[in-house]
């Protein structure tokens, strides 16, 4: 019930929030790789309310076409991997590490975010070693049954905030790079 209330309230507040035109940021997209239906729905809904497009899949073969399509539109998606699921061999820590490395090698320009159980420091540290931009703790039904709904709401609020801040920082970087390129072109004209 707490999660349903949260989604309802965030939907209303998203419709009521008006961003002044000078503060708009370029649309950011996220590619969420997960087998957890609840979290796919929760992340997709929360990000939609924040104005962020989310593609969610649990199929490895869907990743490349979605990334390629985004890059063809000059949009660099953030690839978010869900935390490993011990019961699912396709979402084991080893499979996620392998897949993460493959995608980073094939698409060096994309940023990767990893969700992880707070009780798995080895996986968290390996994620950073592999070049993941951020590791975000994911609430666990197993370890926090009594606080799962509250933990999930807090996770979604933090994730939404992180995605908005990331989009703003990326846009600032792109604008800065554009300014540097224009200066370089002016310098070439004078030569």
PDB file of C-alpha atoms in Angstrom:
ATOM      1  CA  UNK A   1       0.000   0.000   0.000  1.00  0.00           C
ATOM      2  CA  UNK A   2       2.860   2.380   0.784  1.00  0.00           C
ATOM      3  CA  UNK A   3       4.370   1.824  -2.666  1.00  0.00           C
ATOM      4  CA  UNK A   4       1.050   2.392  -4.422  1.00  0.00           C
ATOM      5  CA  UNK A   5       0.554   5.622  -2.476  1.00  0.00           C
ATOM      6  CA  UNK A   6       4.101   6.725  -3.374  1.00  0.00           C
ATOM      7  CA  UNK A   7       3.504   6.121  -7.100  1.00  0.00           C
ATOM      8  CA  UNK A   8       0.217   7.999  -6.976  1.00  0.00           C
ATOM      9  CA  UNK A   9       1.719  10.972  -5.149  1.00  0.00           C
ATOM     10  CA  UNK A  10       4.777  11.133  -7.383  1.00  0.00           C
ATOM     11  CA  UNK A  11       2.541  11.072 -10.463  1.00  0.00           C
ATOM     12  CA  UNK A  12       0.519  14.022  -9.188  1.00  0.00           C
ATOM     13  CA  UNK A  13       3.597  16.002  -8.147  1.00  0.00           C
ATOM     14  CA  UNK A  14       5.246  15.324 -11.532  1.00  0.00           C
ATOM     15  CA  UNK A  15       2.222  16.775 -13.358  1.00  0.00           C
ATOM     16  CA  UNK A  16       2.138  19.812 -11.091  1.00  0.00           C
ATOM     17  CA  UNK A  17       5.889  20.554 -11.294  1.00  0.00           C
ATOM     18  CA  UNK A  18       6.618  23.097 -13.967  1.00  0.00           C
ATOM     19  CA  UNK A  19      10.258  23.504 -14.970  1.00  0.00           C
ATOM     20  CA  UNK A  20      11.070  27.008 -16.241  1.00  0.00           C
ATOM     21  CA  UNK A  21      12.274  26.895 -19.888  1.00  0.00           C
ATOM     22  CA  UNK A  22      15.787  28.108 -18.994  1.00  0.00           C
ATOM     23  CA  UNK A  23      16.251  25.164 -16.611  1.00  0.00           C
ATOM     24  CA  UNK A  24      15.192  22.369 -18.943  1.00  0.00           C
ATOM     25  CA  UNK A  25      17.726  19.659 -19.543  1.00  0.00           C
ATOM     26  CA  UNK A  26      18.149  17.372 -22.517  1.00  0.00           C
ATOM     27  CA  UNK A  27      16.149  14.192 -22.201  1.00  0.00           C
ATOM     28  CA  UNK A  28      18.162  11.428 -20.619  1.00  0.00           C
ATOM     29  CA  UNK A  29      17.504   7.776 -21.291  1.00  0.00           C
ATOM     30  CA  UNK A  30      18.184   4.748 -19.167  1.00  0.00           C
ATOM     31  CA  UNK A  31      18.496   1.146 -20.212  1.00  0.00           C
ATOM     32  CA  UNK A  32      17.573  -0.986 -17.192  1.00  0.00           C
ATOM     33  CA  UNK A  33      18.653  -4.638 -17.305  1.00  0.00           C
ATOM     34  CA  UNK A  34      16.685  -6.558 -14.695  1.00  0.00           C
ATOM     35  CA  UNK A  35      14.675  -9.700 -14.079  1.00  0.00           C
ATOM     36  CA  UNK A  36      12.848  -8.143 -11.112  1.00  0.00           C
ATOM     37  CA  UNK A  37       9.387  -7.186 -12.403  1.00  0.00           C
ATOM     38  CA  UNK A  38       8.587  -5.018  -9.368  1.00  0.00           C
ATOM     39  CA  UNK A  39      11.786  -2.978  -9.723  1.00  0.00           C
ATOM     40  CA  UNK A  40      11.447  -2.704 -13.512  1.00  0.00           C
ATOM     41  CA  UNK A  41       7.996  -1.205 -12.975  1.00  0.00           C
ATOM     42  CA  UNK A  42       9.128   0.974 -10.068  1.00  0.00           C
ATOM     43  CA  UNK A  43      12.199   2.394 -11.828  1.00  0.00           C
ATOM     44  CA  UNK A  44      10.319   2.930 -15.087  1.00  0.00           C
ATOM     45  CA  UNK A  45       7.433   4.714 -13.356  1.00  0.00           C
ATOM     46  CA  UNK A  46       9.650   6.850 -11.138  1.00  0.00           C
ATOM     47  CA  UNK A  47      11.904   7.906 -14.000  1.00  0.00           C
ATOM     48  CA  UNK A  48       8.917   8.624 -16.240  1.00  0.00           C
ATOM     49  CA  UNK A  49       7.664  11.052 -13.594  1.00  0.00           C
ATOM     50  CA  UNK A  50      11.109  12.706 -13.665  1.00  0.00           C
ATOM     51  CA  UNK A  51      10.968  13.069 -17.451  1.00  0.00           C
ATOM     52  CA  UNK A  52      13.520  10.322 -18.076  1.00  0.00           C
ATOM     53  CA  UNK A  53      12.911   7.694 -20.733  1.00  0.00           C
ATOM     54  CA  UNK A  54      13.515   4.119 -19.542  1.00  0.00           C
ATOM     55  CA  UNK A  55      13.902   0.977 -21.589  1.00  0.00           C
ATOM     56  CA  UNK A  56      13.667  -2.080 -19.357  1.00  0.00           C
ATOM     57  CA  UNK A  57      14.591  -5.566 -20.451  1.00  0.00           C
ATOM     58  CA  UNK A  58      15.606  -8.909 -19.032  1.00  0.00           C
ATOM     59  CA  UNK A  59      16.943 -10.186 -22.345  1.00  0.00           C
ATOM     60  CA  UNK A  60      20.657  -9.816 -23.060  1.00  0.00           C
ATOM     61  CA  UNK A  61      20.082  -9.720 -26.829  1.00  0.00           C
ATOM     62  CA  UNK A  62      17.916  -6.572 -26.442  1.00  0.00           C
ATOM     63  CA  UNK A  63      20.777  -4.461 -25.080  1.00  0.00           C
ATOM     64  CA  UNK A  64      22.813  -3.832 -28.250  1.00  0.00           C
ATOM     65  CA  UNK A  65      19.874  -2.827 -30.489  1.00  0.00           C
ATOM     66  CA  UNK A  66      18.584  -0.369 -27.867  1.00  0.00           C
ATOM     67  CA  UNK A  67      22.048   1.123 -27.306  1.00  0.00           C
ATOM     68  CA  UNK A  68      22.682   1.345 -31.063  1.00  0.00           C
ATOM     69  CA  UNK A  69      19.331   3.047 -31.643  1.00  0.00           C
ATOM     70  CA  UNK A  70      20.019   5.587 -28.882  1.00  0.00           C
ATOM     71  CA  UNK A  71      23.494   6.340 -30.188  1.00  0.00           C
ATOM     72  CA  UNK A  72      22.088   6.764 -33.716  1.00  0.00           C
ATOM     73  CA  UNK A  73      19.883   9.520 -32.266  1.00  0.00           C
ATOM     74  CA  UNK A  74      22.930  11.172 -30.626  1.00  0.00           C
ATOM     75  CA  UNK A  75      21.724  10.124 -27.199  1.00  0.00           C
ATOM     76  CA  UNK A  76      24.046   8.228 -24.897  1.00  0.00           C
ATOM     77  CA  UNK A  77      21.968   6.057 -22.555  1.00  0.00           C
ATOM     78  CA  UNK A  78      22.942   5.160 -19.025  1.00  0.00           C
ATOM     79  CA  UNK A  79      23.090   1.386 -18.698  1.00  0.00           C
ATOM     80  CA  UNK A  80      21.792   0.258 -15.305  1.00  0.00           C
ATOM     81  CA  UNK A  81      22.338  -3.327 -14.195  1.00  0.00           C
ATOM     82  CA  UNK A  82      20.142  -4.728 -11.440  1.00  0.00           C
ATOM     83  CA  UNK A  83      21.745  -6.551  -8.536  1.00  0.00           C
ATOM     84  CA  UNK A  84      22.606 -10.211  -9.008  1.00  0.00           C
ATOM     85  CA  UNK A  85      19.934 -12.827  -8.340  1.00  0.00           C
ATOM     86  CA  UNK A  86      21.368 -16.066  -6.985  1.00  0.00           C
ATOM     87  CA  UNK A  87      18.377 -18.084  -8.153  1.00  0.00           C
ATOM     88  CA  UNK A  88      18.697 -16.945 -11.794  1.00  0.00           C
ATOM     89  CA  UNK A  89      21.848 -18.040 -13.644  1.00  0.00           C
ATOM     90  CA  UNK A  90      21.323 -15.297 -16.264  1.00  0.00           C
ATOM     91  CA  UNK A  91      21.504 -12.695 -13.488  1.00  0.00           C
ATOM     92  CA  UNK A  92      24.284 -14.193 -11.389  1.00  0.00           C
ATOM     93  CA  UNK A  93      27.142 -11.951 -10.277  1.00  0.00           C
ATOM     94  CA  UNK A  94      29.467 -13.681 -12.756  1.00  0.00           C
ATOM     95  CA  UNK A  95      27.064 -13.165 -15.676  1.00  0.00           C
ATOM     96  CA  UNK A  96      26.485  -9.514 -14.810  1.00  0.00           C
ATOM     97  CA  UNK A  97      30.228  -8.858 -14.493  1.00  0.00           C
ATOM     98  CA  UNK A  98      30.864 -10.510 -17.868  1.00  0.00           C
ATOM     99  CA  UNK A  99      28.024  -8.650 -19.582  1.00  0.00           C
ATOM    100  CA  UNK A 100      29.010  -5.339 -17.993  1.00  0.00           C
ATOM    101  CA  UNK A 101      32.582  -5.724 -19.256  1.00  0.00           C
ATOM    102  CA  UNK A 102      31.388  -6.650 -22.756  1.00  0.00           C
ATOM    103  CA  UNK A 103      29.152  -3.585 -22.992  1.00  0.00           C
ATOM    104  CA  UNK A 104      31.838  -1.246 -21.645  1.00  0.00           C
ATOM    105  CA  UNK A 105      34.325  -2.593 -24.198  1.00  0.00           C
ATOM    106  CA  UNK A 106      31.879  -2.364 -27.104  1.00  0.00           C
ATOM    107  CA  UNK A 107      30.424   1.018 -26.066  1.00  0.00           C
ATOM    108  CA  UNK A 108      33.146   2.929 -24.167  1.00  0.00           C
ATOM    109  CA  UNK A 109      31.094   6.143 -24.310  1.00  0.00           C
ATOM    110  CA  UNK A 110      28.218   4.806 -22.185  1.00  0.00           C
ATOM    111  CA  UNK A 111      28.113   5.154 -18.446  1.00  0.00           C
ATOM    112  CA  UNK A 112      27.147   2.159 -16.332  1.00  0.00           C
ATOM    113  CA  UNK A 113      25.373   2.159 -12.988  1.00  0.00           C
ATOM    114  CA  UNK A 114      25.191  -1.010 -10.908  1.00  0.00           C
ATOM    115  CA  UNK A 115      22.554  -1.805  -8.290  1.00  0.00           C
ATOM    116  CA  UNK A 116      23.853  -4.072  -5.562  1.00  0.00           C
ATOM    117  CA  UNK A 117      22.946  -5.630  -2.277  1.00  0.00           C
ATOM    118  CA  UNK A 118      24.547  -3.733   0.609  1.00  0.00           C
ATOM    119  CA  UNK A 119      25.625  -7.124   1.970  1.00  0.00           C
ATOM    120  CA  UNK A 120      27.905  -7.900  -1.001  1.00  0.00           C
ATOM    121  CA  UNK A 121      30.996  -5.674  -0.702  1.00  0.00           C
ATOM    122  CA  UNK A 122      33.071  -7.882  -3.023  1.00  0.00           C
ATOM    123  CA  UNK A 123      30.627  -7.347  -5.891  1.00  0.00           C
ATOM    124  CA  UNK A 124      30.457  -3.597  -5.157  1.00  0.00           C
ATOM    125  CA  UNK A 125      34.245  -3.245  -5.209  1.00  0.00           C
ATOM    126  CA  UNK A 126      34.538  -5.334  -8.391  1.00  0.00           C
ATOM    127  CA  UNK A 127      31.982  -3.037 -10.021  1.00  0.00           C
ATOM    128  CA  UNK A 128      34.186  -0.015  -9.367  1.00  0.00           C
ATOM    129  CA  UNK A 129      37.265  -1.884 -10.578  1.00  0.00           C
ATOM    130  CA  UNK A 130      35.378  -2.579 -13.831  1.00  0.00           C
ATOM    131  CA  UNK A 131      34.754   1.146 -14.346  1.00  0.00           C
ATOM    132  CA  UNK A 132      31.163   1.437 -13.193  1.00  0.00           C
ATOM    133  CA  UNK A 133      30.234   5.080 -12.623  1.00  0.00           C
ATOM    134  CA  UNK A 134      28.177   4.418  -9.485  1.00  0.00           C
ATOM    135  CA  UNK A 135      26.956   1.544  -7.351  1.00  0.00           C
ATOM    136  CA  UNK A 136      23.615   2.159  -5.671  1.00  0.00           C
ATOM    137  CA  UNK A 137      22.373  -0.069  -2.835  1.00  0.00           C
ATOM    138  CA  UNK A 138      19.136  -1.858  -3.663  1.00  0.00           C
ATOM    139  CA  UNK A 139      16.577  -2.731  -0.984  1.00  0.00           C
ATOM    140  CA  UNK A 140      16.268  -6.416  -0.247  1.00  0.00           C
ATOM    141  CA  UNK A 141      13.110  -8.367   0.499  1.00  0.00           C
ATOM    142  CA  UNK A 142      15.244 -10.994   2.214  1.00  0.00           C
ATOM    143  CA  UNK A 143      17.173  -8.784   4.638  1.00  0.00           C
ATOM    144  CA  UNK A 144      14.628  -6.050   5.255  1.00  0.00           C
ATOM    145  CA  UNK A 145      11.130  -7.485   5.026  1.00  0.00           C
ATOM    146  CA  UNK A 146       9.738  -5.119   7.648  1.00  0.00           C
ATOM    147  CA  UNK A 147      11.250  -2.023   6.050  1.00  0.00           C
ATOM    148  CA  UNK A 148      11.155  -3.122   2.395  1.00  0.00           C
ATOM    149  CA  UNK A 149       8.434  -0.669   1.296  1.00  0.00           C
ATOM    150  CA  UNK A 150      10.040   2.301   3.063  1.00  0.00           C
ATOM    151  CA  UNK A 151      13.493   1.279   1.797  1.00  0.00           C
ATOM    152  CA  UNK A 152      12.156   0.942  -1.755  1.00  0.00           C
ATOM    153  CA  UNK A 153      10.545   4.393  -1.640  1.00  0.00           C
ATOM    154  CA  UNK A 154      13.792   5.902  -0.363  1.00  0.00           C
ATOM    155  CA  UNK A 155      15.730   4.051  -3.097  1.00  0.00           C
ATOM    156  CA  UNK A 156      13.386   5.355  -5.805  1.00  0.00           C
ATOM    157  CA  UNK A 157      13.626   8.936  -4.538  1.00  0.00           C
ATOM    158  CA  UNK A 158      17.430   8.712  -4.431  1.00  0.00           C
ATOM    159  CA  UNK A 159      17.607   7.065  -7.869  1.00  0.00           C
ATOM    160  CA  UNK A 160      15.370   9.747  -9.381  1.00  0.00           C
ATOM    161  CA  UNK A 161      17.521  12.475  -7.813  1.00  0.00           C
ATOM    162  CA  UNK A 162      20.692  10.800  -9.074  1.00  0.00           C
ATOM    163  CA  UNK A 163      19.350  10.516 -12.630  1.00  0.00           C
ATOM    164  CA  UNK A 164      18.269  14.170 -12.707  1.00  0.00           C
ATOM    165  CA  UNK A 165      21.633  15.340 -11.387  1.00  0.00           C
ATOM    166  CA  UNK A 166      23.470  13.111 -13.860  1.00  0.00           C
ATOM    167  CA  UNK A 167      21.461  14.545 -16.783  1.00  0.00           C
ATOM    168  CA  UNK A 168      22.158  18.121 -15.662  1.00  0.00           C
ATOM    169  CA  UNK A 169      25.898  17.426 -15.245  1.00  0.00           C
ATOM    170  CA  UNK A 170      26.091  15.700 -18.625  1.00  0.00           C
ATOM    171  CA  UNK A 171      24.345  18.629 -20.309  1.00  0.00           C
ATOM    172  CA  UNK A 172      26.720  21.101 -18.631  1.00  0.00           C
ATOM    173  CA  UNK A 173      29.670  19.047 -19.868  1.00  0.00           C
ATOM    174  CA  UNK A 174      28.272  18.935 -23.418  1.00  0.00           C
ATOM    175  CA  UNK A 175      27.656  22.697 -23.432  1.00  0.00           C
ATOM    176  CA  UNK A 176      31.211  23.273 -22.159  1.00  0.00           C
ATOM    177  CA  UNK A 177      32.636  21.044 -24.879  1.00  0.00           C
ATOM    178  CA  UNK A 178      30.592  22.896 -27.500  1.00  0.00           C
ATOM    179  CA  UNK A 179      31.966  26.222 -26.243  1.00  0.00           C
ATOM    180  CA  UNK A 180      35.528  24.873 -26.436  1.00  0.00           C
ATOM    181  CA  UNK A 181      34.918  23.638 -29.973  1.00  0.00           C
ATOM    182  CA  UNK A 182      33.565  27.024 -31.059  1.00  0.00           C
ATOM    183  CA  UNK A 183      36.633  28.757 -29.583  1.00  0.00           C
ATOM    184  CA  UNK A 184      38.886  26.327 -31.430  1.00  0.00           C
ATOM    185  CA  UNK A 185      37.060  27.031 -34.698  1.00  0.00           C
ATOM    186  CA  UNK A 186      37.430  30.785 -34.200  1.00  0.00           C
ATOM    187  CA  UNK A 187      41.130  30.269 -33.644  1.00  0.00           C
ATOM    188  CA  UNK A 188      41.404  28.360 -36.912  1.00  0.00           C
ATOM    189  CA  UNK A 189      39.678  31.184 -38.799  1.00  0.00           C
ATOM    190  CA  UNK A 190      42.328  33.646 -37.618  1.00  0.00           C
ATOM    191  CA  UNK A 191      45.213  31.422 -38.793  1.00  0.00           C
TER     192      UNK A 191
END
